[in-house]
Amino acid sequence: MTQHWIDIKHANAVLIMGSNAAEHHPISFKWVLKAKDAGATVVHVDPKFSRTSARSDFHVPLRSGTDIAFMGGMVKYILEKDLIQKEYVVEYTNASFIIADSYKFEDGLFSGYDPKTRKYDQKLWAFAKDENGIPKRDKTLQDPRCVYQLLKKHYDRYNLDTVSSVTGVSKENLLKVYDVFAATGKPDKAGTIMYALGWTQHSVGVQNIRLGAMIQLLLGNIGVAGGGVNALRGEPNVQGSTDHALLWHIIPGYNAVPTSAWPTLADYQKANTPVSNDPKSVNWWGNRPKYMVSLLKGWFGDKATPENEFCYNLLPKVEPGVDYAMMFLYDRMYQKKDIKGGMIFGHNPAMSFPNTHKVRAALQTLDWLVMGEVHDTETASFWRQPGVDPKKVKTEVFLLPSCQRGEKDGTTSNSGRWHQWHHKGPEPSGQSKSMGWMVVEIMNRVRALYEKEKGAFPEGILSHDWIKEYDAEEVAMRINGRFTKDVTIKDKTYKKGEHVPNFTLLQDDGSTTSLNWIYCGCYPEPGKNLAKRRDHTQTPMQAKLGLYPNYTWAWPMNRRVLYNRASVDVNGKPFNPDLPVILWEDGKWIGDIPDGPAPPMAMEGGKYPFIMQTEGHGALFGPGRVDGPFPEHYEPVETPLTKNPFSKQLSSPCAKMPKSDMDLLAAPGDPKFPIVLTTYSLTEHWCGGGDTRNTPYLLEAEPQLYVEMSHELAEEKGIKNGDVVVVESIRGKVEAVAMVTVRITPFQVEGKTVHLIGMPFCFGWTTPGVGDATNRLTPSVGEPNVTIPEYKASLVNIRKADKVTELAR
Amino acid sequence: MAKCIFIDTTRCTACRGCQVACKQWHDHEAVPTLQTGTHQNPPDLTPHNFKLVRFSEHKIDGRVHWLFFPEQCRHCLQPACKDTADMYVEGAIVVDEATGIVICTEKTKELTKEQCDEIIDSCPYNIPRRNEKTNELTKCDMCIDRVQAGLIPMCVKTCVAAMSFGEREDMLKVAEQHLERVKKTFPEAELLDAEDLGVVYLVSHPREMYHKYAQREIRPLNRADFLADLTRPFRKALG
């Protein structure tokens, strides 16, 4: 989230799209309803009518996978009717930037596409620069090569007729949403966008979010109260685990994973530290070397010295251009069979990964597997899954019992980036332990073995400043970071061992440590763990904003609303005087913590507000994404259409697809699989359901796998409510109970009726009689930038079951 | 002072936090359920489910209406269940004077199955359920143990945005305010039998659209009606 939960109440319009907020983030609705009470219009755009829709002012059903068409139409509407927040767009976004002539867009493809590698040469999408290396701009927005004009041209094709025909949304409904949301382009109005996996889990997932952000930039809705692009993060601490580099492509604090193309630290720093020649651009990532060196110092302690590149050479390096995401990891496990073993903690890929048949087969190629789990899961028990003879599985599986969250100290970071401590309640039951304890203990024993037996490359293991015994407080302090020697910065001396008060004091010379720079400041001195704060004190201005600066701590710097400098005009005057996020008073900012202390932009020393962008401006044109600088509608890889009305390019030209005998894909418009399947979570179960199916009250409320479908489809197929049906894709079949409902309606798409059905994915065979993995149906299709699977749109067929084997009846 | 729960169903997201929290506070066992084509589960109140979110869906003029009704005992000011129970076992159902909470006591074990059925029949909202194992008649006790300890009922504590708890007079005022606002969008909105109940529901749609017992067909009996109607069971027995 750029905002925080409470701030939703300030919105004049709430667009919930790609999210079922009321069901998956129930508390969010406390604030959505407050916004509604205050007069906001709440709109839910989603394939099915859900509990979120029930509480919204209106619901607009949309064919899954057509969000870009829907929003592209909104961009066209906003630009044609000139509903942008002009000053914001001209001053704070890159609308006025001139784009180099090498950028082109023709019939669905951007310039620089190589069909062999399915990759673009992104260098062609550059900003034109002046002799000082500063991007050229035309603040009148008239230059035909400025971003504003290119944007206008790009979305000119997204007219109501085409958008309506592709999305299955009536023109009347399109206009209704566009009208409500575009009205927030007025300087004193704000609209918020709440999204979740309904946007991300597509082959165009990143571009879905980009386009949402672009609309918010056009309407001046980022940085202001009640605005923002708000990712609703999941209960398993998705925000915190992402910050701490759960995914393979980053190391903590959103730093790129080292590759063999950067053999030295200097190479790494050079490749990852952007340079701006514009004195008004803060270019915050210019500080990256400080964060990287502090991280290395945090990892390797005294062993890390300037002479040995702070042990950068000891870090494992990935091969550039190789995708190590889970989808390709399991592909390698399945096809190359060269992965011997692994550890899986709190993750149930035999349920939650697409094409789970393949995952379940891949796991059987391992020699050993270590699982840290609260309960037995389909992954932990893959060797005894239905249809598998345990005697024929060679894998040795160790299931380490993990304690529950309430049985340990630790933190979670919520969607609003609040870093919140949770205190241990009861002792862990039985022999269960926290996962932190497991990791520390396993590594201590591995280290002992390396000490004793040496082996290949022991220094990679033994050089770490490894913690002796797991202690959440100590880890929190290490995340914050300490000074490694006495240092004087701006007339203030910090002693060796003192905590670093905030990340502006982190250094690139080895004098500071921090295991995650964005969290530096959360533990500014011993005994002062700000994540534990529960103080409601606030100034009257903060009270009006619903801002509690003394309650827990938010990264970065306890800032509650990101990019808040964009909430004021160039002279520092709030766009919405009734609800200022920050105010320039007596030579300083008050209210929220501003994005840096610099004075308003028009004053001497003033800075651009989008400090994380090299050029300092909100990116309407975004050359950093591998699949294009402007979002473009492509059909899902499995699509009921054979033609994309927007271009000759049917599906994403960059979507990633592993190829194996188990990775079958239905052809576009395949008559054998004419129905669109979308999958989702539900309130009562978490993710793959490992925890919640073992929570009897929750299983009582949602006991078995179901498939939601329209009355029209049910009638066509002779299915009655409550019948057991078989849902079948080219990859597998699944039994589910038919839930025939008015909440799903057929779509009229390109002159034909397209049916859509929806299924949760939380029910698995280790809980008897509840059904088994829905993801046996979904394809291994990955988004080009982050390889997130396309769970939300694939092709299936459905029929009444003639016998029932997976469900208790 | 009588306590009251006010439930604005137009703010309910059917998250079922109340349903689960109720079970947890009362340490109820989970009941086995099956998916039968609805999210409503268990299908009905049970001796282990004092609170149940009922779901009903309608499509009117092309627009979907999905209605949620977190069902529970209404804690009638003149509880018919108590009057009926009193005929057989004095003290089986009592009203707590301090709070107005209607309680099924352990003495309900002394009631026969037929007597329990009669009590259930007499409830205008079809709330109490008999535990066939213990022979007790059971229903929501408005978490009287919590209320007596100065806490609010567990369902209200868990609720995101739909329920409030307090003195009856205050809750009725809150209910009227909510009603006034909801009526702007749903002119047919009303408070269900508010004048007679300790649990007041605000509904946006005609009450019969929620479920069979959302509304009552007869007023709960007052003392005079009750005495006049004493012969009812006999008439019923005579067919």
GROMACS .gro file of C-alpha atoms in nm, chain A residues 459-696:
model
  238
  459GLU     CA    1   3.412  -2.011   0.401
  460GLY     CA    2   3.078  -1.953   0.227
  461ILE     CA    3   2.914  -2.109   0.532
  462LEU     CA    4   3.157  -2.031   0.812
  463SER     CA    5   3.218  -1.663   0.744
  464HIS     CA    6   2.871  -1.558   0.849
  465ASP     CA    7   2.819  -1.367   1.169
  466TRP     CA    8   2.567  -1.635   1.257
  467ILE     CA    9   2.338  -1.600   1.555
  468LYS     CA   10   2.402  -1.863   1.825
  469GLU     CA   11   2.049  -1.902   1.950
  470TYR     CA   12   1.731  -1.773   1.791
  471ASP     CA   13   1.599  -1.463   1.964
  472ALA     CA   14   1.338  -1.245   1.791
  473GLU     CA   15   1.461  -0.930   1.968
  474GLU     CA   16   1.819  -0.986   1.857
  475VAL     CA   17   1.707  -1.046   1.499
  476ALA     CA   18   1.499  -0.727   1.511
  477MET     CA   19   1.804  -0.534   1.632
  478ARG     CA   20   2.022  -0.680   1.358
  479ILE     CA   21   1.759  -0.588   1.100
  480ASN     CA   22   1.773  -0.231   1.229
  481GLY     CA   23   2.153  -0.231   1.234
  482ARG     CA   24   2.438  -0.105   1.448
  483PHE     CA   25   2.755   0.100   1.416
  484THR     CA   26   3.064  -0.118   1.384
  485LYS     CA   27   3.299   0.154   1.509
  486ASP     CA   28   3.286   0.506   1.648
  487VAL     CA   29   3.162   0.734   1.373
  488THR     CA   30   3.101   1.107   1.357
  489ILE     CA   31   2.831   1.215   1.115
  490LYS     CA   32   2.730   1.579   1.092
  491ASP     CA   33   2.888   1.669   1.427
  492LYS     CA   34   2.727   1.381   1.610
  493THR     CA   35   2.933   1.087   1.726
  494TYR     CA   36   2.790   0.738   1.736
  495LYS     CA   37   2.971   0.478   1.941
  496LYS     CA   38   3.056   0.132   1.822
  497GLY     CA   39   2.764  -0.100   1.898
  498GLU     CA   40   2.505   0.177   1.908
  499HIS     CA   41   2.197   0.122   1.696
  500VAL     CA   42   2.173   0.316   1.372
  501PRO     CA   43   1.889   0.567   1.430
  502ASN     CA   44   1.764   0.559   1.070
  503PHE     CA   45   1.874   0.463   0.722
  504THR     CA   46   1.999   0.806   0.621
  505LEU     CA   47   2.295   0.727   0.849
  506LEU     CA   48   2.385   0.396   0.687
  507GLN     CA   49   2.731   0.403   0.526
  508ASP     CA   50   2.908   0.227   0.242
  509ASP     CA   51   3.244   0.202   0.421
  510GLY     CA   52   3.158  -0.083   0.657
  511SER     CA   53   3.092   0.137   0.960
  512THR     CA   54   2.726   0.031   0.978
  513THR     CA   55   2.525  -0.290   0.959
  514SER     CA   56   2.162  -0.338   0.868
  515LEU     CA   57   1.994  -0.658   0.758
  516ASN     CA   58   1.727  -0.455   0.582
  517TRP     CA   59   1.771  -0.085   0.521
  518ILE     CA   60   1.400  -0.008   0.488
  519TYR     CA   61   1.353  -0.129   0.846
  520CYS     CA   62   1.647   0.074   0.977
  521GLY     CA   63   1.496   0.301   1.242
  522CYS     CA   64   1.253   0.047   1.382
  523TYR     CA   65   1.484  -0.021   1.677
  524PRO     CA   66   1.679   0.304   1.714
  525GLU     CA   67   1.836   0.217   2.047
  526PRO     CA   68   1.854  -0.085   2.278
  527GLY     CA   69   1.529  -0.130   2.467
  528LYS     CA   70   1.340   0.083   2.216
  529ASN     CA   71   1.163  -0.161   1.987
  530LEU     CA   72   0.922   0.071   1.808
  531ALA     CA   73   0.722  -0.223   1.668
  532LYS     CA   74   0.593  -0.268   2.025
  533ARG     CA   75   0.450   0.083   2.053
  534ARG     CA   76   0.077   0.101   2.122
  535ASP     CA   77   0.059   0.476   2.188
  536HIS     CA   78  -0.238   0.658   2.034
  537THR     CA   79  -0.096   1.009   2.082
  538GLN     CA   80  -0.138   1.236   1.780
  539THR     CA   81  -0.155   1.603   1.691
  540PRO     CA   82  -0.494   1.750   1.590
  541MET     CA   83  -0.377   1.746   1.226
  542GLN     CA   84  -0.282   1.380   1.257
  543ALA     CA   85  -0.611   1.303   1.432
  544LYS     CA   86  -0.798   1.446   1.137
  545LEU     CA   87  -0.590   1.222   0.910
  546GLY     CA   88  -0.646   0.908   1.116
  547LEU     CA   89  -0.270   0.892   1.149
  548TYR     CA   90  -0.113   0.733   1.458
  549PRO     CA   91   0.260   0.803   1.432
  550ASN     CA   92   0.329   0.657   1.777
  551TYR     CA   93   0.149   0.331   1.719
  552THR     CA   94   0.400   0.066   1.603
  553TRP     CA   95   0.634   0.189   1.331
  554ALA     CA   96   0.600   0.201   0.956
  555TRP     CA   97   0.873   0.168   0.697
  556PRO     CA   98   1.023   0.385   0.563
  557MET     CA   99   1.110   0.629   0.842
  558ASN     CA  100   0.768   0.586   1.006
  559ARG     CA  101   0.611   0.746   0.698
  560ARG     CA  102   0.244   0.649   0.679
  561VAL     CA  103   0.156   0.783   0.334
  562LEU     CA  104   0.418   0.727   0.063
  563TYR     CA  105   0.496   1.002  -0.189
  564ASN     CA  106   0.318   1.250   0.036
  565ARG     CA  107   0.511   1.539  -0.120
  566ALA     CA  108   0.280   1.492  -0.419
  567SER     CA  109  -0.011   1.595  -0.196
  568VAL     CA  110   0.099   1.958  -0.213
  569ASP     CA  111   0.149   2.188  -0.510
  570VAL     CA  112   0.493   2.314  -0.611
  571ASN     CA  113   0.465   2.590  -0.353
  572GLY     CA  114   0.382   2.348  -0.074
  573LYS     CA  115   0.010   2.424  -0.063
  574PRO     CA  116  -0.204   2.110  -0.010
  575PHE     CA  117  -0.419   2.016  -0.310
  576ASN     CA  118  -0.689   1.931  -0.059
  577PRO     CA  119  -0.675   2.205   0.205
  578ASP     CA  120  -0.934   2.023   0.417
  579LEU     CA  121  -0.721   1.716   0.458
  580PRO     CA  122  -0.351   1.795   0.425
  581VAL     CA  123  -0.109   1.504   0.467
  582ILE     CA  124   0.187   1.739   0.511
  583LEU     CA  125   0.208   2.116   0.554
  584TRP     CA  126   0.505   2.351   0.506
  585GLU     CA  127   0.507   2.569   0.815
  586ASP     CA  128   0.783   2.794   0.947
  587GLY     CA  129   1.042   2.633   0.723
  588LYS     CA  130   0.957   2.271   0.800
  589TRP     CA  131   0.704   2.005   0.723
  590ILE     CA  132   0.440   1.898   0.974
  591GLY     CA  133   0.182   1.618   0.963
  592ASP     CA  134   0.313   1.290   0.826
  593ILE     CA  135   0.686   1.226   0.789
  594PRO     CA  136   0.759   1.383   0.447
  595ASP     CA  137   0.959   1.212   0.172
  596GLY     CA  138   1.271   1.398   0.273
  597PRO     CA  139   1.314   1.737   0.441
  598ALA     CA  140   1.366   1.939   0.123
  599PRO     CA  141   1.145   2.250   0.091
  600PRO     CA  142   0.855   2.268  -0.157
  601MET     CA  143   0.954   2.200  -0.516
  602ALA     CA  144   0.938   2.557  -0.642
  603MET     CA  145   1.163   2.683  -0.363
  604GLU     CA  146   1.539   2.677  -0.370
  605GLY     CA  147   1.659   2.324  -0.296
  606GLY     CA  148   1.313   2.186  -0.370
  607LYS     CA  149   1.287   1.829  -0.496
  608TYR     CA  150   1.059   1.621  -0.715
  609PRO     CA  151   0.817   1.409  -0.512
  610PHE     CA  152   0.864   1.060  -0.662
  611ILE     CA  153   1.195   1.002  -0.494
  612MET     CA  154   1.229   0.631  -0.581
  613GLN     CA  155   1.218   0.705  -0.954
  614THR     CA  156   1.552   0.799  -1.105
  615GLU     CA  157   1.392   1.099  -1.277
  616GLY     CA  158   1.182   1.188  -0.972
  617HIS     CA  159   0.850   1.168  -1.157
  618GLY     CA  160   0.556   0.928  -1.145
  619ALA     CA  161   0.598   0.688  -1.437
  620LEU     CA  162   0.315   0.711  -1.686
  621PHE     CA  163   0.577   0.583  -1.930
  622GLY     CA  164   0.751   0.295  -1.756
  623PRO     CA  165   1.053   0.163  -1.946
  624GLY     CA  166   1.158  -0.058  -1.655
  625ARG     CA  167   0.910  -0.341  -1.714
  626VAL     CA  168   1.022  -0.615  -1.953
  627ASP     CA  169   0.689  -0.639  -2.135
  628GLY     CA  170   0.642  -0.280  -2.236
  629PRO     CA  171   0.640   0.082  -2.119
  630PHE     CA  172   0.261   0.110  -2.159
  631PRO     CA  173   0.020  -0.164  -2.049
  632GLU     CA  174  -0.146  -0.331  -2.347
  633HIS     CA  175  -0.436  -0.573  -2.348
  634TYR     CA  176  -0.338  -0.929  -2.427
  635GLU     CA  177  -0.566  -1.223  -2.379
  636PRO     CA  178  -0.479  -1.476  -2.110
  637VAL     CA  179  -0.255  -1.752  -2.251
  638GLU     CA  180  -0.556  -1.982  -2.236
  639THR     CA  181  -0.834  -1.774  -2.389
  640PRO     CA  182  -1.178  -1.841  -2.528
  641LEU     CA  183  -1.100  -1.598  -2.812
  642THR     CA  184  -0.904  -1.663  -3.129
  643LYS     CA  185  -0.846  -1.296  -3.206
  644ASN     CA  186  -0.747  -0.999  -2.993
  645PRO     CA  187  -0.953  -0.706  -3.120
  646PHE     CA  188  -0.685  -0.461  -3.005
  647SER     CA  189  -0.399  -0.606  -3.212
  648LYS     CA  190  -0.272  -0.908  -3.398
  649GLN     CA  191  -0.087  -1.017  -3.084
  650LEU     CA  192  -0.327  -1.254  -2.908
  651SER     CA  193  -0.146  -1.320  -2.580
  652SER     CA  194   0.145  -1.159  -2.398
  653PRO     CA  195   0.449  -1.187  -2.626
  654CYS     CA  196   0.670  -1.224  -2.318
  655ALA     CA  197   0.466  -1.462  -2.100
  656LYS     CA  198   0.682  -1.743  -1.960
  657MET     CA  199   0.590  -2.103  -2.009
  658PRO     CA  200   0.801  -2.403  -1.913
  659LYS     CA  201   0.778  -2.678  -2.172
  660SER     CA  202   0.738  -3.039  -2.064
  661ASP     CA  203   0.513  -3.336  -2.131
  662MET     CA  204   0.299  -3.221  -1.839
  663ASP     CA  205   0.269  -2.858  -1.948
  664LEU     CA  206  -0.018  -2.883  -2.189
  665LEU     CA  207  -0.210  -2.573  -2.293
  666ALA     CA  208  -0.554  -2.552  -2.449
  667ALA     CA  209  -0.552  -2.384  -2.788
  668PRO     CA  210  -0.718  -2.042  -2.813
  669GLY     CA  211  -1.092  -2.089  -2.847
  670ASP     CA  212  -1.057  -2.466  -2.792
  671PRO     CA  213  -1.412  -2.605  -2.826
  672LYS     CA  214  -1.326  -2.888  -2.584
  673PHE     CA  215  -1.257  -2.634  -2.308
  674PRO     CA  216  -1.488  -2.340  -2.372
  675ILE     CA  217  -1.535  -2.221  -2.013
  676VAL     CA  218  -1.315  -1.970  -1.829
  677LEU     CA  219  -1.201  -2.086  -1.485
  678THR     CA  220  -1.094  -1.838  -1.221
  679THR     CA  221  -0.965  -1.946  -0.879
  680TYR     CA  222  -0.967  -1.768  -0.545
  681SER     CA  223  -0.941  -1.778  -0.170
  682LEU     CA  224  -1.228  -1.747   0.070
  683THR     CA  225  -1.267  -1.586   0.410
  684GLU     CA  226  -1.267  -1.910   0.605
  685HIS     CA  227  -0.947  -2.065   0.467
  686TRP     CA  228  -0.591  -1.945   0.423
  687CYS     CA  229  -0.407  -2.017   0.100
  688GLY     CA  230  -0.366  -2.392   0.047
  689GLY     CA  231  -0.576  -2.453   0.356
  690GLY     CA  232  -0.311  -2.642   0.556
  691ASP     CA  233  -0.384  -2.443   0.872
  692THR     CA  234  -0.750  -2.373   0.834
  693ARG     CA  235  -0.871  -2.716   0.728
  694ASN     CA  236  -0.722  -2.828   1.057
  695THR     CA  237  -0.922  -2.564   1.242
  696PRO     CA  238  -1.254  -2.744   1.297
   0.00000   0.00000   0.00000
